[in-house]
Amino acid sequence: MYDENNIFAKILRKEIPCDKVHEDEFSLFFNDINPQAKIHVLGIPKFPCTTFSDFLKKADDENITTFFKSVQLVINNINIEHTGYRLITNSGEDGGQEVAHFHIHILAGEKIGSLR
Ligand code: AMP
């Protein structure tokens, strides 16, 4: 069940600000408020979906493609394709997800440590 009061829903409704990196019709990218690397951008689709799995269930193929192409556009714009990056999406309790609106973390700008 999607919670309309989650923090990313509030950002999408412009009730709270964000440090925007990129926006298009379908997605919004902004800097993480508590960065875990020199570059830490979050990317979210603009429609209500809780997790990666929920996103894939609810979005049509065009929207799924558009979202991931926007991820690549941001990677291009911030010039990290050749130095490298890590994409993460946390899902649910075991995945350690804190905000229940599907999002992708883009971590870059330095060597990202091992996962554990
Ligand atoms: P997750 O644990 O995958 O759900 O990640 C949620 C992320 O959202 C964390 O990295 C937080 O630092 C980040 N976050 C929470 N509130 C905000 C906010 N208002 N603006 C930007 N990032 C936020």
PDB file of C-alpha atoms and ligand atoms in Angstrom:
ATOM      1  CA  MET A   1       0.000   0.000   0.000  1.00  0.00           C
ATOM      2  CA  TYR A   2       1.487   3.332  -1.070  1.00  0.00           C
ATOM      3  CA  ASP A   3       1.755   5.991   1.657  1.00  0.00           C
ATOM      4  CA  GLU A   4       0.993   9.387   0.090  1.00  0.00           C
ATOM      5  CA  ASN A   5       2.789  11.053   3.001  1.00  0.00           C
ATOM      6  CA  ASN A   6       6.219   9.530   2.382  1.00  0.00           C
ATOM      7  CA  ILE A   7       8.968  12.111   1.993  1.00  0.00           C
ATOM      8  CA  PHE A   8       9.483  11.581  -1.748  1.00  0.00           C
ATOM      9  CA  ALA A   9       5.741  12.004  -2.401  1.00  0.00           C
ATOM     10  CA  LYS A  10       6.025  15.339  -0.567  1.00  0.00           C
ATOM     11  CA  ILE A  11       9.021  16.302  -2.711  1.00  0.00           C
ATOM     12  CA  LEU A  12       7.044  15.425  -5.860  1.00  0.00           C
ATOM     13  CA  ARG A  13       4.142  17.586  -4.659  1.00  0.00           C
ATOM     14  CA  LYS A  14       6.689  20.356  -3.942  1.00  0.00           C
ATOM     15  CA  GLU A  15       5.638  20.442  -0.286  1.00  0.00           C
ATOM     16  CA  ILE A  16       9.287  20.132   0.668  1.00  0.00           C
ATOM     17  CA  PRO A  17      12.272  21.220  -1.417  1.00  0.00           C
ATOM     18  CA  CYS A  18      14.957  19.094  -2.985  1.00  0.00           C
ATOM     19  CA  ASP A  19      18.345  19.782  -4.557  1.00  0.00           C
ATOM     20  CA  LYS A  20      17.287  18.935  -8.107  1.00  0.00           C
ATOM     21  CA  VAL A  21      19.719  17.363 -10.563  1.00  0.00           C
ATOM     22  CA  HIS A  22      17.339  16.501 -13.400  1.00  0.00           C
ATOM     23  CA  GLU A  23      13.606  16.481 -14.051  1.00  0.00           C
ATOM     24  CA  ASP A  24      11.516  15.303 -16.948  1.00  0.00           C
ATOM     25  CA  GLU A  25       7.904  14.362 -17.520  1.00  0.00           C
ATOM     26  CA  PHE A  26       8.268  11.015 -15.849  1.00  0.00           C
ATOM     27  CA  SER A  27      11.090  11.256 -13.315  1.00  0.00           C
ATOM     28  CA  LEU A  28      12.911  13.444 -10.801  1.00  0.00           C
ATOM     29  CA  PHE A  29      16.555  13.204  -9.710  1.00  0.00           C
ATOM     30  CA  PHE A  30      17.960  15.032  -6.696  1.00  0.00           C
ATOM     31  CA  ASN A  31      20.927  14.920  -4.354  1.00  0.00           C
ATOM     32  CA  ASP A  32      20.602  12.711  -1.296  1.00  0.00           C
ATOM     33  CA  ILE A  33      20.312  14.755   1.893  1.00  0.00           C
ATOM     34  CA  ASN A  34      22.750  12.412   3.670  1.00  0.00           C
ATOM     35  CA  PRO A  35      25.280  11.494   0.959  1.00  0.00           C
ATOM     36  CA  GLN A  36      27.143   8.198   1.286  1.00  0.00           C
ATOM     37  CA  ALA A  37      29.679   9.151  -1.419  1.00  0.00           C
ATOM     38  CA  LYS A  38      31.001  12.345  -3.028  1.00  0.00           C
ATOM     39  CA  ILE A  39      28.193  11.995  -5.559  1.00  0.00           C
ATOM     40  CA  HIS A  40      24.920  10.552  -4.273  1.00  0.00           C
ATOM     41  CA  VAL A  41      21.899  11.177  -6.458  1.00  0.00           C
ATOM     42  CA  LEU A  42      18.449   9.659  -6.001  1.00  0.00           C
ATOM     43  CA  GLY A  43      16.160   8.999  -8.959  1.00  0.00           C
ATOM     44  CA  ILE A  44      12.422   8.491  -8.595  1.00  0.00           C
ATOM     45  CA  PRO A  45       9.561   7.952 -11.017  1.00  0.00           C
ATOM     46  CA  LYS A  46       6.781  10.503 -10.656  1.00  0.00           C
ATOM     47  CA  PHE A  47       3.992   8.033 -10.025  1.00  0.00           C
ATOM     48  CA  PRO A  48       3.155   6.188  -6.819  1.00  0.00           C
ATOM     49  CA  CYS A  49       5.035   2.914  -6.486  1.00  0.00           C
ATOM     50  CA  THR A  50       6.677   1.520  -3.394  1.00  0.00           C
ATOM     51  CA  THR A  51       9.521  -0.699  -4.594  1.00  0.00           C
ATOM     52  CA  PHE A  52      11.385  -1.822  -7.714  1.00  0.00           C
ATOM     53  CA  SER A  53       8.966  -4.748  -8.035  1.00  0.00           C
ATOM     54  CA  ASP A  54       5.936  -2.489  -7.578  1.00  0.00           C
ATOM     55  CA  PHE A  55       7.345  -0.093 -10.207  1.00  0.00           C
ATOM     56  CA  LEU A  56       7.729  -2.928 -12.722  1.00  0.00           C
ATOM     57  CA  LYS A  57       4.199  -4.136 -12.000  1.00  0.00           C
ATOM     58  CA  LYS A  58       2.566  -0.716 -12.365  1.00  0.00           C
ATOM     59  CA  ALA A  59       4.560   1.054 -15.085  1.00  0.00           C
ATOM     60  CA  ASP A  60       4.104   0.245 -18.751  1.00  0.00           C
ATOM     61  CA  ASP A  61       7.066  -0.769 -20.889  1.00  0.00           C
ATOM     62  CA  GLU A  62       7.528   2.724 -22.286  1.00  0.00           C
ATOM     63  CA  ASN A  63       7.654   4.231 -18.803  1.00  0.00           C
ATOM     64  CA  ILE A  64      10.116   1.632 -17.560  1.00  0.00           C
ATOM     65  CA  THR A  65      12.391   2.307 -20.526  1.00  0.00           C
ATOM     66  CA  THR A  66      12.028   6.070 -20.126  1.00  0.00           C
ATOM     67  CA  PHE A  67      12.928   5.921 -16.450  1.00  0.00           C
ATOM     68  CA  PHE A  68      16.104   3.896 -16.987  1.00  0.00           C
ATOM     69  CA  LYS A  69      17.092   6.090 -19.943  1.00  0.00           C
ATOM     70  CA  SER A  70      16.769   9.067 -17.593  1.00  0.00           C
ATOM     71  CA  VAL A  71      19.119   7.309 -15.159  1.00  0.00           C
ATOM     72  CA  GLN A  72      21.635   7.047 -18.022  1.00  0.00           C
ATOM     73  CA  LEU A  73      21.048  10.704 -18.973  1.00  0.00           C
ATOM     74  CA  VAL A  74      21.941  11.769 -15.425  1.00  0.00           C
ATOM     75  CA  ILE A  75      25.017   9.516 -15.517  1.00  0.00           C
ATOM     76  CA  ASN A  76      26.033  11.334 -18.714  1.00  0.00           C
ATOM     77  CA  ASN A  77      25.214  14.790 -17.366  1.00  0.00           C
ATOM     78  CA  ILE A  78      27.266  14.377 -14.206  1.00  0.00           C
ATOM     79  CA  ASN A  79      30.038  12.756 -16.221  1.00  0.00           C
ATOM     80  CA  ILE A  80      30.551   9.531 -14.276  1.00  0.00           C
ATOM     81  CA  GLU A  81      30.180   6.924 -17.005  1.00  0.00           C
ATOM     82  CA  HIS A  82      33.919   6.426 -17.441  1.00  0.00           C
ATOM     83  CA  THR A  83      35.025   6.786 -13.833  1.00  0.00           C
ATOM     84  CA  GLY A  84      32.269   4.433 -12.701  1.00  0.00           C
ATOM     85  CA  TYR A  85      29.306   4.393 -10.382  1.00  0.00           C
ATOM     86  CA  ARG A  86      27.103   2.092  -8.344  1.00  0.00           C
ATOM     87  CA  LEU A  87      23.335   1.813  -8.731  1.00  0.00           C
ATOM     88  CA  ILE A  88      21.410   0.571  -5.704  1.00  0.00           C
ATOM     89  CA  THR A  89      17.753   0.119  -4.974  1.00  0.00           C
ATOM     90  CA  ASN A  90      16.801  -1.003  -1.494  1.00  0.00           C
ATOM     91  CA  SER A  91      13.520  -2.839  -1.246  1.00  0.00           C
ATOM     92  CA  GLY A  92      11.443  -3.622   1.815  1.00  0.00           C
ATOM     93  CA  GLU A  93      12.512  -4.462   5.315  1.00  0.00           C
ATOM     94  CA  ASP A  94      15.327  -6.881   4.551  1.00  0.00           C
ATOM     95  CA  GLY A  95      16.622  -4.533   1.846  1.00  0.00           C
ATOM     96  CA  GLY A  96      16.848  -1.701   4.362  1.00  0.00           C
ATOM     97  CA  GLN A  97      14.442   0.597   2.500  1.00  0.00           C
ATOM     98  CA  GLU A  98      13.640   3.723   4.523  1.00  0.00           C
ATOM     99  CA  VAL A  99      11.477   5.681   2.090  1.00  0.00           C
ATOM    100  CA  ALA A 100       8.633   3.678   0.580  1.00  0.00           C
ATOM    101  CA  HIS A 101       8.645   5.305  -2.848  1.00  0.00           C
ATOM    102  CA  PHE A 102      10.767   3.372  -5.364  1.00  0.00           C
ATOM    103  CA  HIS A 103      14.129   5.072  -5.892  1.00  0.00           C
ATOM    104  CA  ILE A 104      17.519   4.367  -7.375  1.00  0.00           C
ATOM    105  CA  HIS A 105      20.678   5.528  -5.633  1.00  0.00           C
ATOM    106  CA  ILE A 106      23.487   6.650  -7.960  1.00  0.00           C
ATOM    107  CA  LEU A 107      26.756   6.600  -6.005  1.00  0.00           C
ATOM    108  CA  ALA A 108      29.960   7.882  -7.567  1.00  0.00           C
ATOM    109  CA  GLY A 109      32.801  10.392  -7.368  1.00  0.00           C
ATOM    110  CA  GLU A 110      35.116   8.118  -5.395  1.00  0.00           C
ATOM    111  CA  LYS A 111      35.792   4.425  -4.994  1.00  0.00           C
ATOM    112  CA  ILE A 112      32.658   2.962  -3.423  1.00  0.00           C
ATOM    113  CA  GLY A 113      33.440   0.446  -0.671  1.00  0.00           C
ATOM    114  CA  SER A 114      32.361  -3.164  -0.545  1.00  0.00           C
ATOM    115  CA  LEU A 115      28.740  -3.835   0.276  1.00  0.00           C
ATOM    116  CA  ARG A 116      29.481  -5.345   3.690  1.00  0.00           C
TER     117      ARG A 116
HETATM  118  P1  AMP B   1      16.512   4.040   1.276  1.00  0.00           P
HETATM  119  O1  AMP B   1      17.130   3.567   2.554  1.00  0.00           O
HETATM  120  O2  AMP B   1      16.982   3.262   0.083  1.00  0.00           O
HETATM  121  O3  AMP B   1      15.004   4.114   1.373  1.00  0.00           O
HETATM  122  O4  AMP B   1      17.066   5.483   1.041  1.00  0.00           O
HETATM  123  C1  AMP B   1      16.390   6.648   1.379  1.00  0.00           C
HETATM  124  C2  AMP B   1      17.345   7.787   1.135  1.00  0.00           C
HETATM  125  O5  AMP B   1      16.605   8.980   1.114  1.00  0.00           O
HETATM  126  C3  AMP B   1      18.437   7.937   2.187  1.00  0.00           C
HETATM  127  O6  AMP B   1      19.711   7.839   1.547  1.00  0.00           O
HETATM  128  C4  AMP B   1      18.177   9.338   2.756  1.00  0.00           C
HETATM  129  O7  AMP B   1      19.375  10.024   3.076  1.00  0.00           O
HETATM  130  C5  AMP B   1      17.429  10.001   1.622  1.00  0.00           C
HETATM  131  N1  AMP B   1      16.557  11.093   1.999  1.00  0.00           N
HETATM  132  C6  AMP B   1      15.647  11.132   3.007  1.00  0.00           C
HETATM  133  N2  AMP B   1      15.017  12.313   3.034  1.00  0.00           N
HETATM  134  C7  AMP B   1      15.523  13.034   2.006  1.00  0.00           C
HETATM  135  C8  AMP B   1      15.269  14.345   1.507  1.00  0.00           C
HETATM  136  N3  AMP B   1      14.358  15.157   2.053  1.00  0.00           N
HETATM  137  N4  AMP B   1      15.979  14.771   0.426  1.00  0.00           N
HETATM  138  C9  AMP B   1      16.906  13.976  -0.115  1.00  0.00           C
HETATM  139  N5  AMP B   1      17.184  12.723   0.292  1.00  0.00           N
HETATM  140  C10 AMP B   1      16.504  12.264   1.352  1.00  0.00           C
END
